[in-house]
Tab-separated table of C-alpha atoms in Angstrom:
chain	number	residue	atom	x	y	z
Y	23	UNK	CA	-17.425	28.468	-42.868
Y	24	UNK	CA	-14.156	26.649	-41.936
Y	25	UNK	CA	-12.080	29.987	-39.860
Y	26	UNK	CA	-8.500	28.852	-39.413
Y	27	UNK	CA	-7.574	31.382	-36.413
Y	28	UNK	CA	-3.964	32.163	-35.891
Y	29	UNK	CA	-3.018	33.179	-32.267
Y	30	UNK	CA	-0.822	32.117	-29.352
Y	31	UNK	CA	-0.843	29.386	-26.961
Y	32	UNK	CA	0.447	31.665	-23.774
Y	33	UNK	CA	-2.087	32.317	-21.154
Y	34	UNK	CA	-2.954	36.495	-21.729
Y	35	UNK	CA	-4.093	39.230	-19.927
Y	36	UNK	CA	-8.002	39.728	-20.651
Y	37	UNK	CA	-7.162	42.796	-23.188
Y	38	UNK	CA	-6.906	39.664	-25.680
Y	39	UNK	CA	-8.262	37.098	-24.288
Y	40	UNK	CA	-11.786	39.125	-23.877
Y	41	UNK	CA	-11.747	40.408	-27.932
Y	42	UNK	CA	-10.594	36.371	-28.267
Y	43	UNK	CA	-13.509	35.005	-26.614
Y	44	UNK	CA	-15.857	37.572	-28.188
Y	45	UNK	CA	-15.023	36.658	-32.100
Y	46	UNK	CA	-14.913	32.722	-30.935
Y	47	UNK	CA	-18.572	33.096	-29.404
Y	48	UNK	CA	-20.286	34.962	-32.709
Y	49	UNK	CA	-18.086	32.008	-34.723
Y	50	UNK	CA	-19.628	29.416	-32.655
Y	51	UNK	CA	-23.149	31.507	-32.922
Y	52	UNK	CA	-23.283	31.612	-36.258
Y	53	UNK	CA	-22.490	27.673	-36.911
Y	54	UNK	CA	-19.186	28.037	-38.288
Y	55	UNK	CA	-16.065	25.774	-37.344
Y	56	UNK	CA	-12.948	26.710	-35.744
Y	57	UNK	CA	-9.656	25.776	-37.577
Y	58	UNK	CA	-7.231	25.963	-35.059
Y	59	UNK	CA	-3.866	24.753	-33.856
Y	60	UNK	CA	-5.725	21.904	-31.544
Y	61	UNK	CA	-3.677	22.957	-28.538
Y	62	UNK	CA	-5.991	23.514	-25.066
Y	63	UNK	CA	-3.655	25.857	-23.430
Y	64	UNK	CA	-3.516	29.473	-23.204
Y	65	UNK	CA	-5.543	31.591	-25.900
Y	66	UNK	CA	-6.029	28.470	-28.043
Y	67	UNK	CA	-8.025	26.985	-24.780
Y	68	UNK	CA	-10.426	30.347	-24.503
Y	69	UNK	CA	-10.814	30.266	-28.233
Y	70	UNK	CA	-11.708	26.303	-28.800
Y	71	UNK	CA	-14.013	26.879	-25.172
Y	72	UNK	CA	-15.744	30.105	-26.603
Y	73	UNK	CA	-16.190	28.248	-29.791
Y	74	UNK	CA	-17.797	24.987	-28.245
Y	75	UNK	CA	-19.756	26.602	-25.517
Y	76	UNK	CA	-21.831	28.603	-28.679
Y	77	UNK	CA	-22.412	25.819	-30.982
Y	78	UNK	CA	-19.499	25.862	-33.195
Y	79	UNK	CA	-17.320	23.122	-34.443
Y	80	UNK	CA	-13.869	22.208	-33.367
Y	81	UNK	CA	-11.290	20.813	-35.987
Y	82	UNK	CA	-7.679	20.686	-34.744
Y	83	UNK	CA	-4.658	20.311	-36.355
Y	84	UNK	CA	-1.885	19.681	-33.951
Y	85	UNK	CA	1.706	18.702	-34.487
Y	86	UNK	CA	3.301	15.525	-33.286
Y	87	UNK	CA	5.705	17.491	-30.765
Y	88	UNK	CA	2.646	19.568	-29.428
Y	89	UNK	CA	0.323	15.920	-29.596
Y	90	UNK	CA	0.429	15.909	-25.343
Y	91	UNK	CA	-0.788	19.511	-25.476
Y	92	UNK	CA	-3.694	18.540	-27.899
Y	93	UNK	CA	-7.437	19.563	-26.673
Y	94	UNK	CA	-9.512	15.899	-26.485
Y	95	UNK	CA	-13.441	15.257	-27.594
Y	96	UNK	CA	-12.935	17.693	-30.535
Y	97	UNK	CA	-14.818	17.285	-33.363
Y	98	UNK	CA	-11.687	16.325	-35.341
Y	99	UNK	CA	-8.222	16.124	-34.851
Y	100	UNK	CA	-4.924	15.701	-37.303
Y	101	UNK	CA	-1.740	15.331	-35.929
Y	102	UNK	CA	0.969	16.860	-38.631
Y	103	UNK	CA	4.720	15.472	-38.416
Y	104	UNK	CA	6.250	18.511	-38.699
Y	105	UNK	CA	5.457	22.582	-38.691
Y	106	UNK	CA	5.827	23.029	-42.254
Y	107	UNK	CA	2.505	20.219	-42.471
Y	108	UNK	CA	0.397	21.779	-39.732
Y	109	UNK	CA	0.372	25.276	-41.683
Y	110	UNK	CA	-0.511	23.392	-44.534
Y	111	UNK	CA	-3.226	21.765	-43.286
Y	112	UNK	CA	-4.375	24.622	-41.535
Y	113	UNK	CA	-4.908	26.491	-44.630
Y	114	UNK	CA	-6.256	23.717	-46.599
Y	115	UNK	CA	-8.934	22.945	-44.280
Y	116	UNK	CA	-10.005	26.826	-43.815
Y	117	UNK	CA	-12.208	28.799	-46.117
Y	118	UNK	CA	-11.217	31.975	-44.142
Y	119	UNK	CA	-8.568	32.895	-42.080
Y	120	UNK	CA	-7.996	35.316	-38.789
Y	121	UNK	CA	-4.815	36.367	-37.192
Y	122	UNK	CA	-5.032	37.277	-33.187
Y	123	UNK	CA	-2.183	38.252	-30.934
Y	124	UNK	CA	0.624	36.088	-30.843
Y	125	UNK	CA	4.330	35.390	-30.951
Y	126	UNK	CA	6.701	34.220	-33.863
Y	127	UNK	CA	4.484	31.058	-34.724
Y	128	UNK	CA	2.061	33.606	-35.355
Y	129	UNK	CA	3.667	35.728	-37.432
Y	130	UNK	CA	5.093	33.182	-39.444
Y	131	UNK	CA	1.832	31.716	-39.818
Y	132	UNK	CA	0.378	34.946	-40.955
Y	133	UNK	CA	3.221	35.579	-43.632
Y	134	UNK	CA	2.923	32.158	-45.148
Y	135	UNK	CA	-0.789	33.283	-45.814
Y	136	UNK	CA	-0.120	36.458	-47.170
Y	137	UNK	CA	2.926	34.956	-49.338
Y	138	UNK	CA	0.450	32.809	-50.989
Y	139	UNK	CA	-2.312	35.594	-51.539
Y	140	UNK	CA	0.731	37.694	-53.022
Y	141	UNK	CA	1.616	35.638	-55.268
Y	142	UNK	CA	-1.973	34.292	-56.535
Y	143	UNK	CA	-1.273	31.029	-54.957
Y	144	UNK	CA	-5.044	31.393	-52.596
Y	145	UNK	CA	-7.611	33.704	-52.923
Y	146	UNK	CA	-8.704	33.110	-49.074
Y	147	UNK	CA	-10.088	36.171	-47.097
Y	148	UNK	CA	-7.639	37.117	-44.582
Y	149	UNK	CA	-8.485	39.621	-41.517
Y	150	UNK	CA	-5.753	40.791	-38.439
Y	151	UNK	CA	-7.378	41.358	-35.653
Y	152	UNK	CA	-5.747	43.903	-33.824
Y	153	UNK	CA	-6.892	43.431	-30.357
Y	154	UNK	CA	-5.716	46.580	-27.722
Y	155	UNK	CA	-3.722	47.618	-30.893
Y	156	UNK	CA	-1.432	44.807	-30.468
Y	157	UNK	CA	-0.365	44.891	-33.843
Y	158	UNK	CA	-0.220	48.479	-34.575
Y	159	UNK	CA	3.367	48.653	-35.686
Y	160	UNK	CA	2.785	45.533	-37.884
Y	161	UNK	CA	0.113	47.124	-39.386
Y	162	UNK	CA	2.109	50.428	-40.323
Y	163	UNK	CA	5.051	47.977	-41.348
Y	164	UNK	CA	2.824	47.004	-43.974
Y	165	UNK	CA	1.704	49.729	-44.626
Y	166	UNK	CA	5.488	51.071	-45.539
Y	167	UNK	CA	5.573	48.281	-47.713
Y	168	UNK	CA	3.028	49.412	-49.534
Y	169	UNK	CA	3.825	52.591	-50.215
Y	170	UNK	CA	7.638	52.014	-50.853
Y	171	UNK	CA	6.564	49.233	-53.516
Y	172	UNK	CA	7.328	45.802	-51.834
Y	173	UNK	CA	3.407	44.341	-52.238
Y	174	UNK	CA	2.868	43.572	-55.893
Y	175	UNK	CA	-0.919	43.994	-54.651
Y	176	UNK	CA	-2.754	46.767	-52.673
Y	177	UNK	CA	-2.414	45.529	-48.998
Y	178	UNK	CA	-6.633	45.711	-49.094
Y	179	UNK	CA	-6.342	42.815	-51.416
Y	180	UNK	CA	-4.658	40.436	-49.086
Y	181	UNK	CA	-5.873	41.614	-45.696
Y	182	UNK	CA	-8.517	43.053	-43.711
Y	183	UNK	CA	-7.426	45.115	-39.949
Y	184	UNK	CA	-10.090	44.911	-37.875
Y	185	UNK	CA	-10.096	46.660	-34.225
Y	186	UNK	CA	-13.181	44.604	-33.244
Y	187	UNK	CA	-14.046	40.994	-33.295
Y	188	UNK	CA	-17.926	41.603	-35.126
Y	189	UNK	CA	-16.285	43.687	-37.698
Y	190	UNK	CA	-13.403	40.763	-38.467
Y	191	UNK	CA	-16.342	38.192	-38.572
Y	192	UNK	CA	-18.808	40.309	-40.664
Y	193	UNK	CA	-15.966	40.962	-43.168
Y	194	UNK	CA	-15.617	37.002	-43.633
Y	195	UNK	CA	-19.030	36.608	-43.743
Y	196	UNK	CA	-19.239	39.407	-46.925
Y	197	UNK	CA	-16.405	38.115	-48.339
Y	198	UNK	CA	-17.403	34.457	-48.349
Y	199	UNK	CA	-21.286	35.546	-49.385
Y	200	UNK	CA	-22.438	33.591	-45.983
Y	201	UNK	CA	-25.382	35.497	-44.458
């Protein structure tokens, strides 16, 4: 599987970066490729390193403003013009998708995903991995939604929480019928 991961670029405290390193190592394991935003700092850097170190591949998709930032000897690299592109690309190239800690890049990341799952536009499993309950309040945000009638779908339709990295990956795995 192609797993475009959404997640910061700041160096973290190992409550994320140890769940981070944990999902990239049993999606390197099990031969899959890491979709990523190309960047070798911060979490991107333990992901991409977790994800090469077990045997996965690495395909990047960087931005030209980010382009100095990019991680080298990956297994492939685009460069997008512009923000708008690199999200595109992201989630053309990706069979699956995972959302980790991160910071407004993140979230706007995750809601272009779930924007297009709302409104039929990709049918693309999506899982938030909610590392040291990092996104606890998102997650009953949505939940609100739900219940008050803003999601035209049942929130299980467009995304899986998972509190632990094996359960995010396993869910993909179902999903996608990979064994």
């Amino acid at each position: 599987m192609n797993i475009c991961v959404f997640l910061s670029a700041a160096d973290l405290d190992d409550r994320y970066t140890r769940p981070a390193r944990e999902f990239a190592h049993l999606l390197g394991k099990g031969g899959h490729t890491l979709v990523w935003g190309g960047s070798d700092v911060g979490l991107m850097k333990v992901v991409a390193d977790g994800v090469e170190e077990a045997g996965g591949r690495l395909l990047g998709v960087s931005v030209e403003f980010l382009a100095a930032k990019a991680r080298s000897g990956v297994d492939e690299m685009v460069v997008a013009k512009d923000l708008a592109e690199r999200k595109r690309l992201l989630l053309e190239k990706a069979d699956a998708v995972v959302i980790m800690v991160g910071g407004t890049g993140t979230l706007d990341e995750a809601t272009e995903i779930l924007e297009l799952k709302k409104h039929g536009h990709t049918d693309k499993p999506v899982v938030l991995l909610n590392s040291a309950g990092f996104y606890d309040g998102l997650k009953e945000q949505f939940r609100r939604m739900e219940d008050e009638g803003f999601l035209p779908r049942p929130l299980a339709e467009l995304m899986f929480f998972a509190e632990e990295p094996a359960g995010a990956l396993a869910y993909l795995e179902e999903s996608l019928g990979v064994v």
